[in-house]
PDB file of C-alpha atoms in Angstrom:
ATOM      1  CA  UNK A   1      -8.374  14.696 -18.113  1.00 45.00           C
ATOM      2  CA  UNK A   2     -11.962  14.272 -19.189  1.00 64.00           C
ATOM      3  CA  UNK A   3     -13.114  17.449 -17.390  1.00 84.00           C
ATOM      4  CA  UNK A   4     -12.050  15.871 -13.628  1.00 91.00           C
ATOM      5  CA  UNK A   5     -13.345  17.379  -9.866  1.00 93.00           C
ATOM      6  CA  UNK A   6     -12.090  16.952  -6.653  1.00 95.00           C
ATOM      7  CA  UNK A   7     -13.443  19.338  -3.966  1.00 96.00           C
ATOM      8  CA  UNK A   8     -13.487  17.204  -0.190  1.00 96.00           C
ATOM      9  CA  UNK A   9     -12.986  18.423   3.498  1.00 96.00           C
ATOM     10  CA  UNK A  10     -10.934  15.657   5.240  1.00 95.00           C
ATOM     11  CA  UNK A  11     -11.852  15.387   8.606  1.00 91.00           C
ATOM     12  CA  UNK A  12      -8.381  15.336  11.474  1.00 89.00           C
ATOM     13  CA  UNK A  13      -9.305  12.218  12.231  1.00 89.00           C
ATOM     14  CA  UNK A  14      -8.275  10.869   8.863  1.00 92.00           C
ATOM     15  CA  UNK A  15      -5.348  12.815   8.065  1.00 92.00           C
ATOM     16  CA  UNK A  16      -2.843  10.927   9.473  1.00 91.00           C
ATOM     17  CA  UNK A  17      -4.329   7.840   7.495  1.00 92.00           C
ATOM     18  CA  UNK A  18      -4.008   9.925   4.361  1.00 95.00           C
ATOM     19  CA  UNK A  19      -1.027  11.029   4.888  1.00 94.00           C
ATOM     20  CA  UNK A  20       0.524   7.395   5.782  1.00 92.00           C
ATOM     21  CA  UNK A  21      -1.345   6.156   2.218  1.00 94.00           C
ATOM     22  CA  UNK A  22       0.634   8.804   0.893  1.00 95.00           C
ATOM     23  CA  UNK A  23       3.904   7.882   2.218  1.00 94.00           C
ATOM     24  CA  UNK A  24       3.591   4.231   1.294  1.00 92.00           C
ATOM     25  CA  UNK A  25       2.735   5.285  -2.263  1.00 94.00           C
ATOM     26  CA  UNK A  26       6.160   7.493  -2.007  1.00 94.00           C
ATOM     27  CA  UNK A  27       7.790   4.086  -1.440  1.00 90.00           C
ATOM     28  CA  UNK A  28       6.447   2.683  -4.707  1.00 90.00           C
ATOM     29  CA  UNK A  29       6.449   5.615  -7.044  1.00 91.00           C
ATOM     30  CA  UNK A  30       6.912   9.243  -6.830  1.00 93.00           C
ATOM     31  CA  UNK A  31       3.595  10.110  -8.954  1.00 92.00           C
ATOM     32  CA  UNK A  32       0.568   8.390  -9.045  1.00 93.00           C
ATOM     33  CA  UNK A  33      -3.541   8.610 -10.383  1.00 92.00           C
ATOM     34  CA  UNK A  34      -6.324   9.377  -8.295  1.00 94.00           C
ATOM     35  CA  UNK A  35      -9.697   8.003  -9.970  1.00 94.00           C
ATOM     36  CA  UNK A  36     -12.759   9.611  -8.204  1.00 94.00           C
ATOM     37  CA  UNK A  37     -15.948   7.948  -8.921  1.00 89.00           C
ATOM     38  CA  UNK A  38     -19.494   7.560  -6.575  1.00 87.00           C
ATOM     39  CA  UNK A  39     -18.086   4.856  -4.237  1.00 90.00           C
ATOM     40  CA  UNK A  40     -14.735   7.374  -3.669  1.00 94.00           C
ATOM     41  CA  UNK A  41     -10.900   6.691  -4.612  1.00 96.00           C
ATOM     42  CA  UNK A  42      -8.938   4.084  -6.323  1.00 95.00           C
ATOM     43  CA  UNK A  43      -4.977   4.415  -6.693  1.00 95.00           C
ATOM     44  CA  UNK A  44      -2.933   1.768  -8.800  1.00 91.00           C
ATOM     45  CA  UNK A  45       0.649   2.248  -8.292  1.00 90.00           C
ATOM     46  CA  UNK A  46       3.535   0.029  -9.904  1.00 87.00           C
ATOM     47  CA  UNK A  47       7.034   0.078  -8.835  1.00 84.00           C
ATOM     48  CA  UNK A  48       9.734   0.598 -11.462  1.00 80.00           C
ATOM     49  CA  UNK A  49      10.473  -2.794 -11.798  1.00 77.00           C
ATOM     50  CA  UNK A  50       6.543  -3.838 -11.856  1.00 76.00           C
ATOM     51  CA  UNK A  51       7.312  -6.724  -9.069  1.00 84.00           C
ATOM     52  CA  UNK A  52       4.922  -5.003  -6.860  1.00 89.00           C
ATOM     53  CA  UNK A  53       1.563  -2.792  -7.177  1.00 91.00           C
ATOM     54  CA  UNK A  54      -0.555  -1.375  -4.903  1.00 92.00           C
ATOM     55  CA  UNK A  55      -4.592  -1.540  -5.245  1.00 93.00           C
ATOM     56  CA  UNK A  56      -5.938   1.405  -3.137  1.00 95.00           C
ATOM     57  CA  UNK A  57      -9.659   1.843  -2.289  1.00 95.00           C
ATOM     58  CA  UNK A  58     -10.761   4.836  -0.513  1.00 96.00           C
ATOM     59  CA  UNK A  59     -14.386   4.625   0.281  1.00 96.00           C
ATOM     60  CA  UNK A  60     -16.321   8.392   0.027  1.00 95.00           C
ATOM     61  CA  UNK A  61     -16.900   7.815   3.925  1.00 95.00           C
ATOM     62  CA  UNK A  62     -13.586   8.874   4.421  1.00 96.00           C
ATOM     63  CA  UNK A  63     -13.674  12.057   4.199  1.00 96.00           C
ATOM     64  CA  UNK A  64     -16.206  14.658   6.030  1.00 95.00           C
ATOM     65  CA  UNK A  65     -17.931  15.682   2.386  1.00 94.00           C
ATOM     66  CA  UNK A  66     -16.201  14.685  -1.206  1.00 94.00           C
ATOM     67  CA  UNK A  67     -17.692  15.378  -5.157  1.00 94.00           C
ATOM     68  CA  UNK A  68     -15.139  13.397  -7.172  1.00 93.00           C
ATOM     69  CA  UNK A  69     -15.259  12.202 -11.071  1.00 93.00           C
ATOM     70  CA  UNK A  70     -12.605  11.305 -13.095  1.00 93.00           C
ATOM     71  CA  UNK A  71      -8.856  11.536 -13.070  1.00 93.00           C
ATOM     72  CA  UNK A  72      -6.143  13.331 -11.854  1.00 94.00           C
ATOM     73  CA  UNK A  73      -2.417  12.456 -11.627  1.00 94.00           C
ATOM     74  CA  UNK A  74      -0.137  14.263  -8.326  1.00 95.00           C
ATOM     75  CA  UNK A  75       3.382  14.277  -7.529  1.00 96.00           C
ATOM     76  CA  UNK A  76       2.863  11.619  -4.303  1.00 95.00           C
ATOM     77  CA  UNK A  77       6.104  13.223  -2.923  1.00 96.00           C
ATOM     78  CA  UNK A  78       4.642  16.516  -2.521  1.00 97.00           C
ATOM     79  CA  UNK A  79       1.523  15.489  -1.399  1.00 97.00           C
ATOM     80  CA  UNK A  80       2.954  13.921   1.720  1.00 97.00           C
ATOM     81  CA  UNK A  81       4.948  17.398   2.203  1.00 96.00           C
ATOM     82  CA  UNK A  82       1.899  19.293   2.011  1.00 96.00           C
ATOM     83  CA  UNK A  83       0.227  16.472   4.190  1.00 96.00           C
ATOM     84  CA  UNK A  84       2.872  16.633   6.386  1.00 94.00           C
ATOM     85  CA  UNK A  85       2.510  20.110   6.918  1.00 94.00           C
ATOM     86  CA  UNK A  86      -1.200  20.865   7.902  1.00 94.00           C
ATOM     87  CA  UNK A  87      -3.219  19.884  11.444  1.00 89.00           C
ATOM     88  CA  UNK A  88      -6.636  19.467  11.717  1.00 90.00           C
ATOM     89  CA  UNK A  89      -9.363  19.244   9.080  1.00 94.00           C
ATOM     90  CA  UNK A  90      -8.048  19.699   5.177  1.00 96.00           C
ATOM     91  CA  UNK A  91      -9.140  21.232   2.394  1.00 97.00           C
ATOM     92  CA  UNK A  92      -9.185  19.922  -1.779  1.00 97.00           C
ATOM     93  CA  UNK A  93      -9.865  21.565  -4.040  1.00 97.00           C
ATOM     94  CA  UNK A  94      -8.979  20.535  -8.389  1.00 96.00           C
ATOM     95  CA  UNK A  95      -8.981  23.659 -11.174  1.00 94.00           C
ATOM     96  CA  UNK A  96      -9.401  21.778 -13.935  1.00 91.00           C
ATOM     97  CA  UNK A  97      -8.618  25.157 -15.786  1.00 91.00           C
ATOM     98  CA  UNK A  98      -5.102  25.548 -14.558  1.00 92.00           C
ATOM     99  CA  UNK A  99      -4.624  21.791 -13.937  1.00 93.00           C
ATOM    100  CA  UNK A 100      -3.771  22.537 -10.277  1.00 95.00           C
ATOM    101  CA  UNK A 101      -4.844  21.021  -7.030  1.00 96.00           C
ATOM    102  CA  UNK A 102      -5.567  23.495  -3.817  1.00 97.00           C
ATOM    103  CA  UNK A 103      -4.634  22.122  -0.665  1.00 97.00           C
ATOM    104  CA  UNK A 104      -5.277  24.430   2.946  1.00 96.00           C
ATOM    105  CA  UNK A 105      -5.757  24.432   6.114  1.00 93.00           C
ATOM    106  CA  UNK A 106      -5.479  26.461   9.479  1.00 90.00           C
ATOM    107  CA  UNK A 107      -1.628  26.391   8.933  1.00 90.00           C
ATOM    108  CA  UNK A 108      -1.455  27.473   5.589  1.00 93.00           C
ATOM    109  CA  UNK A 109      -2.657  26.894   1.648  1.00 96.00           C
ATOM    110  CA  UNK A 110      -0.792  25.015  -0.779  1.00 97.00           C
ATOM    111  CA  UNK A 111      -1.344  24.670  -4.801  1.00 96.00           C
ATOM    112  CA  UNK A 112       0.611  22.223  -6.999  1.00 96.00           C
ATOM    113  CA  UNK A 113       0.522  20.950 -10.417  1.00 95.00           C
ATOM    114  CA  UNK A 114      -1.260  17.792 -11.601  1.00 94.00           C
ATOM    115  CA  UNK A 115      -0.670  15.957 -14.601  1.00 88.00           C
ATOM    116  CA  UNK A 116      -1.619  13.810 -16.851  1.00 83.00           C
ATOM    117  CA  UNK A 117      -0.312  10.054 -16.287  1.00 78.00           C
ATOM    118  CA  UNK A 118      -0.654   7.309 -18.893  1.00 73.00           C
ATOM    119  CA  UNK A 119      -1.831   4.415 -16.312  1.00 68.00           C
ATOM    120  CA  UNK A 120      -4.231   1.604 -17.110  1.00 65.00           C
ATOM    121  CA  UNK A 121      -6.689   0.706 -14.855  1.00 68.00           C
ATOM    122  CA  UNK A 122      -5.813  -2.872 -14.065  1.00 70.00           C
ATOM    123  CA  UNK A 123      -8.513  -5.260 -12.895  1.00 73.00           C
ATOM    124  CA  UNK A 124      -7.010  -7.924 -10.336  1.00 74.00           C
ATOM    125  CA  UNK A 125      -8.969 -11.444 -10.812  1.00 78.00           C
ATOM    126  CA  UNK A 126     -11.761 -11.422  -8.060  1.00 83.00           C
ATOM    127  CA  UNK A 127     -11.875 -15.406  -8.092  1.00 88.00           C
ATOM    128  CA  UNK A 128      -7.952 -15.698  -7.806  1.00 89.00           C
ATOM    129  CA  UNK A 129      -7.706 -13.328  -4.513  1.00 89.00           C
ATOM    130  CA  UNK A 130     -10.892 -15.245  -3.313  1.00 90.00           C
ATOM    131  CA  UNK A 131      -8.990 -18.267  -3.510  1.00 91.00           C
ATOM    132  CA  UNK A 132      -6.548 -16.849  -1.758  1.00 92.00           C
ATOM    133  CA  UNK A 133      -5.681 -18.299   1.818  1.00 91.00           C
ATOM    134  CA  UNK A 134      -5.160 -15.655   4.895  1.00 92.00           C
ATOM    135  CA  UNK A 135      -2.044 -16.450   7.304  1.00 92.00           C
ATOM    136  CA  UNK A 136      -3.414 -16.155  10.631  1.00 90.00           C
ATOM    137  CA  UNK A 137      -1.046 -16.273  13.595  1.00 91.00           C
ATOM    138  CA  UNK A 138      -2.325 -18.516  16.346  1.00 87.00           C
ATOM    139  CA  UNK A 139      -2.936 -17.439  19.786  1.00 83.00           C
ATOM    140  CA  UNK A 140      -2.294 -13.923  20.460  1.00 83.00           C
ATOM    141  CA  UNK A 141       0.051 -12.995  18.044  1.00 81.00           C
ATOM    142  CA  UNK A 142      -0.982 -11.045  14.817  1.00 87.00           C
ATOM    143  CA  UNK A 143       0.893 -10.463  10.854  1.00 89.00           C
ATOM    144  CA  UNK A 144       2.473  -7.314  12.511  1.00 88.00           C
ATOM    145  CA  UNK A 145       4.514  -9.906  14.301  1.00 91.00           C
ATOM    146  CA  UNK A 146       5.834 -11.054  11.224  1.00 92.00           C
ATOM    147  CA  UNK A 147       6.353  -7.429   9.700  1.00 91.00           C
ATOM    148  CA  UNK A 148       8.007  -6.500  13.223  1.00 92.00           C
ATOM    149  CA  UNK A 149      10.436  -9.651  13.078  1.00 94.00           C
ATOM    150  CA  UNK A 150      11.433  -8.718   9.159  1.00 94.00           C
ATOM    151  CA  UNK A 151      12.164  -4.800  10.190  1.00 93.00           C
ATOM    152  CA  UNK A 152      14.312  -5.731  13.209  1.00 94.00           C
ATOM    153  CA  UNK A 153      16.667  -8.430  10.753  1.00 96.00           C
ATOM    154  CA  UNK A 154      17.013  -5.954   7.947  1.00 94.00           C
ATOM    155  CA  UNK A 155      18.012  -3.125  10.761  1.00 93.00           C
ATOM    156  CA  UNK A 156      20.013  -4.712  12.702  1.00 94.00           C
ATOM    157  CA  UNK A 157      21.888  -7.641  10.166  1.00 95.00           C
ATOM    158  CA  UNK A 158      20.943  -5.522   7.010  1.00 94.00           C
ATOM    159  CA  UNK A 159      18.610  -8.595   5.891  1.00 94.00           C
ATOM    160  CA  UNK A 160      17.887  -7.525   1.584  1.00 94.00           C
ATOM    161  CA  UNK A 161      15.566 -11.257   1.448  1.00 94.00           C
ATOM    162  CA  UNK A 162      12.949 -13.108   3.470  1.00 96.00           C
ATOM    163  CA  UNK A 163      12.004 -16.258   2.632  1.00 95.00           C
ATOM    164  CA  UNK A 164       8.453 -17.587   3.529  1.00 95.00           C
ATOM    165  CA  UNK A 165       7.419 -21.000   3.535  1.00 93.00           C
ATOM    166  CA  UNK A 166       4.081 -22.798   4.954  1.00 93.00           C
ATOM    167  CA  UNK A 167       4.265 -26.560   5.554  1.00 91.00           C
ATOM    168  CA  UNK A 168       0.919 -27.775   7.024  1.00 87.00           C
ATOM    169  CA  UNK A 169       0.108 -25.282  10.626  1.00 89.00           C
ATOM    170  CA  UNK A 170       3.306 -23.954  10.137  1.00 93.00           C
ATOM    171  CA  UNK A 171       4.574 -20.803   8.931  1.00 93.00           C
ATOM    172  CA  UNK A 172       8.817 -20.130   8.713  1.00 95.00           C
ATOM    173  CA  UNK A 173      10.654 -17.192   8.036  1.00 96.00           C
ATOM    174  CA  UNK A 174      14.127 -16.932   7.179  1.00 96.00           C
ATOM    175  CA  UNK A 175      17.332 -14.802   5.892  1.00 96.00           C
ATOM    176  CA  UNK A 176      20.313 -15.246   4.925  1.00 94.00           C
ATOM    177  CA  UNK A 177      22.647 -12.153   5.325  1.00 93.00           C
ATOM    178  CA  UNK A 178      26.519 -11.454   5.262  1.00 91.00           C
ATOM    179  CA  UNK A 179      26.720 -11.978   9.068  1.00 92.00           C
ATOM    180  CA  UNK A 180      24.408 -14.848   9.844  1.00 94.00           C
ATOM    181  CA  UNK A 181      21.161 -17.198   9.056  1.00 96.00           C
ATOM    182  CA  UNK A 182      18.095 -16.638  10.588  1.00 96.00           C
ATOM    183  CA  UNK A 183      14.849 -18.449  11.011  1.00 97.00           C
ATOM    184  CA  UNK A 184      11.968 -18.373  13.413  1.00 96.00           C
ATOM    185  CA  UNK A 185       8.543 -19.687  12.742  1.00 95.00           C
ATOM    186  CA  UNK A 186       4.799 -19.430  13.717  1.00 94.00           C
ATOM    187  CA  UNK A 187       2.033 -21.196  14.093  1.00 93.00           C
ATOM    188  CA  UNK A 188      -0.803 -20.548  12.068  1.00 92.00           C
ATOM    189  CA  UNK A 189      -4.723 -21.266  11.986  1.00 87.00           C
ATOM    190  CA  UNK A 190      -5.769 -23.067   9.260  1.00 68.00           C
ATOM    191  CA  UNK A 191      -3.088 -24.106   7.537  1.00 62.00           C
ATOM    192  CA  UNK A 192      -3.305 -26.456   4.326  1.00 67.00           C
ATOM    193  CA  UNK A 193      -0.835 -27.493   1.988  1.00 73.00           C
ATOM    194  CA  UNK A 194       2.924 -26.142   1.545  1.00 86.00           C
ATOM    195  CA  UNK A 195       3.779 -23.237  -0.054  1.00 92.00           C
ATOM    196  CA  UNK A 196       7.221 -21.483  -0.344  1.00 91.00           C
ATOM    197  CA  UNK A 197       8.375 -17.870  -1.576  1.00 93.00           C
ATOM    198  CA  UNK A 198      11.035 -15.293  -1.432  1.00 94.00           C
ATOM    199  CA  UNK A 199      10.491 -11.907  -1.630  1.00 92.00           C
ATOM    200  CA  UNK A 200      12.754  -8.634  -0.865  1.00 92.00           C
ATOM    201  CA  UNK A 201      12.104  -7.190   2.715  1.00 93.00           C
ATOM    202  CA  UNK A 202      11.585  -3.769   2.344  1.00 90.00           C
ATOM    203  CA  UNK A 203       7.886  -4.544   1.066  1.00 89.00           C
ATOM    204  CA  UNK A 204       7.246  -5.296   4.918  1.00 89.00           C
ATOM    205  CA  UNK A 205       9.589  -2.830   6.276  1.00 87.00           C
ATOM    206  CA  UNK A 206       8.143   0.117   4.333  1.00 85.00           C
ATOM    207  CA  UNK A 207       4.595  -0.673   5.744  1.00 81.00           C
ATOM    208  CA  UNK A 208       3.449   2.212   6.903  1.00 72.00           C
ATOM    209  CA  UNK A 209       2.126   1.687  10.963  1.00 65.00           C
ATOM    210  CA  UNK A 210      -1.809   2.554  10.660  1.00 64.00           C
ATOM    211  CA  UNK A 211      -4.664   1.068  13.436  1.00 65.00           C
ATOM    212  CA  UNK A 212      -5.718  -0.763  10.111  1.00 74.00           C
ATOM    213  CA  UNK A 213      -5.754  -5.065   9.977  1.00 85.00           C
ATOM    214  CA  UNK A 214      -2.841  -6.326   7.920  1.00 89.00           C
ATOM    215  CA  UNK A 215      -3.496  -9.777   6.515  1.00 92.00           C
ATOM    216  CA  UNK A 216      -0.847 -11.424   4.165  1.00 93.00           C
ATOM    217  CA  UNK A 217      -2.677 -13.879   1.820  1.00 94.00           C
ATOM    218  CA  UNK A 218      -1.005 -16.604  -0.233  1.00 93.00           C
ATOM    219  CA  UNK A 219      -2.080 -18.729  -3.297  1.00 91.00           C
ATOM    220  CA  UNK A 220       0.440 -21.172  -5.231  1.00 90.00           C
ATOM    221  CA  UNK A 221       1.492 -19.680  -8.830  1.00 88.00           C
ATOM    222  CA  UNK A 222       0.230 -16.210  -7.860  1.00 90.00           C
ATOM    223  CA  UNK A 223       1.365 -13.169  -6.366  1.00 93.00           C
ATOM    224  CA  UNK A 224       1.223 -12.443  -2.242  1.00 94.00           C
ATOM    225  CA  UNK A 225      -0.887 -10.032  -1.323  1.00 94.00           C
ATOM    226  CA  UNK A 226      -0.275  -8.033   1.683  1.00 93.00           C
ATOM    227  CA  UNK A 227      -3.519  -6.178   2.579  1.00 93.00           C
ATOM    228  CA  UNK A 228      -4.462  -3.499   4.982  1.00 92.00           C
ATOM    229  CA  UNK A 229      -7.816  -3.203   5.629  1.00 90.00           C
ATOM    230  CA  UNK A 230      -8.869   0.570   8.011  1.00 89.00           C
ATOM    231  CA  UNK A 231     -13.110   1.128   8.713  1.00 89.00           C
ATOM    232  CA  UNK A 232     -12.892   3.720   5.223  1.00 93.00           C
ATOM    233  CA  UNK A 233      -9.615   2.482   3.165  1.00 94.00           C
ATOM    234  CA  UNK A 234      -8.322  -0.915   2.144  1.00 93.00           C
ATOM    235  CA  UNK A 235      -4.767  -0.734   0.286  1.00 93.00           C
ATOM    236  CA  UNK A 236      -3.296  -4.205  -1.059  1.00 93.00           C
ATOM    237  CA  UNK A 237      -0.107  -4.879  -2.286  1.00 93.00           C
ATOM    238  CA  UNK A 238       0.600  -6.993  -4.572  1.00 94.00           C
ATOM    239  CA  UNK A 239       4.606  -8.894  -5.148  1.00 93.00           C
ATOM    240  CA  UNK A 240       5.418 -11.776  -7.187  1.00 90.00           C
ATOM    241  CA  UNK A 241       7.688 -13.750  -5.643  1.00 89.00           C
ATOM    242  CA  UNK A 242      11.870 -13.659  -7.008  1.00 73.00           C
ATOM    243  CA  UNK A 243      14.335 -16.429  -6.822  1.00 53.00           C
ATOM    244  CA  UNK A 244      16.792 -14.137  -7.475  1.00 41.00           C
ATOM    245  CA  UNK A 245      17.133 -10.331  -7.747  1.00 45.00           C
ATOM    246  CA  UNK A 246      17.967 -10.396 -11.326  1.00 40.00           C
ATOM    247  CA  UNK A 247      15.349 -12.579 -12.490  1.00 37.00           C
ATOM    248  CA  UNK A 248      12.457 -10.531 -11.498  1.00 36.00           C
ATOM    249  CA  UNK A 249      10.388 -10.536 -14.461  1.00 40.00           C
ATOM    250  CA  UNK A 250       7.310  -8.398 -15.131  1.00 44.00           C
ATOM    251  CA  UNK A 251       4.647  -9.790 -13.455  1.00 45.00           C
ATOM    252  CA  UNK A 252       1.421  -6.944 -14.091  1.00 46.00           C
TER     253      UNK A 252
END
């Protein structure tokens, strides 16, 4: 692992942050690669069917003190068990002799195994995401309006889709379940051109509920981004858009 360390104290404040990073990573894949260099921590995470991928940054300001260099892979399950767990300021601490990762607090200390994961580190293109356009909801409303409105049709009409689709200052979301059709739209700041995509709706109903800024970004013939931006951590996801669920072709 190219002789990795990881010792940091991560302040309470933070914790619940990390843990909720942790949880959303759960949602993608149950292990995952921490890279430590001088600016702090970048995680890359793919789901099986590589439709989505999450683009972490952790900046080195996160944490109360942090000495991190190269790579370590953890079980992202436990992690949010041990997580989970502890109060207050945490503990982290790598061996690279035993390949183990020591995790403690006032509650308790925790070890568990790392590994070695075979992961690429993928570079997005900057000038594609740049060219991206932000959806902003006009007046007082916000994305999480849009995430809140997708969470209540999957619980309550067991909505699998949502549909997306910008014509000029408007943005419309719809569903089509086994019960009903459903469509509501916004309007948005800014808007130029027509776009259109369809994408499954757990990717907004397994966003985890941080104080961060959640901004979903669009560009024709390129993936959405949903990003969440906090003062020390910035996580994007990536999802190509599907027609259908068995088309969804490799898109990373």
């Amino acid at each position: 692992m190219n002789d990795p360390c990881f010792i940091a104290r991560l302040h309470s404040k933070n914790r619940i942050h990390f843990l909720r990073i942790f949880q959303y990573i759960r949602e993608f894949n149950a292990q995952c690669q921490l890279r430590f260099d001088d600016n702090g921590i970048r995680i890359q995470v793919s789901d099986p069917s590589h439709v989505s991928m999450l683009n972490i940054s952790i900046d080195r300001t996160f944490f109360a003190s942090v000495v991190g260099r190269g790579e370590i892979g953890v079980s992202s399950v436990t992690i949010v068990k041990i997580l989970s767990f502890l109060e207050g300021d945490i503990q982290f601490e790598y061996n690279a002799e035993k390949a183990r990762l020591k995790i403690w607090g006032s509650e308790g200390m925790f070890e568990t195994s790392c590994y070695e994961i075979d992961s690429e580190l993928f570079e997005f293109p900057m000038d594609e995401i740049l060219a991206m356009t932000p959806i902003e909801i006009f007046g007082d409303g916000s994305t999480n309006d849009i995430i809140e409105t997708v969470r209540k049709w999957s619980s309550r009409f067991q909505a699998e889709d949502v549909s997306l689709s910008i014509v000029d200052d408007t943005l419309s979301i719809e569903t089509d379940t086994d019960e009903t059709n459903i469509k509501t739209s916004f309007s948005i700041i800014g808007g130029q051109g027509n776009w259109n995509a369809k994408i499954r709706a757990n990717y907004f109903t397994q966003l985890k509920k941080t104080q961060a800024v959640v901004t979903i970004y669009w560009k024709n013939d390129f993936p959405i981004m949903i990003e969440e931006r906090g003062d020390d951590f910035k996580i994007q996801t990536f999802i190509a858009p599907q027609m259908m669920e068995d088309t969804m072709g490799d898109s990373f």
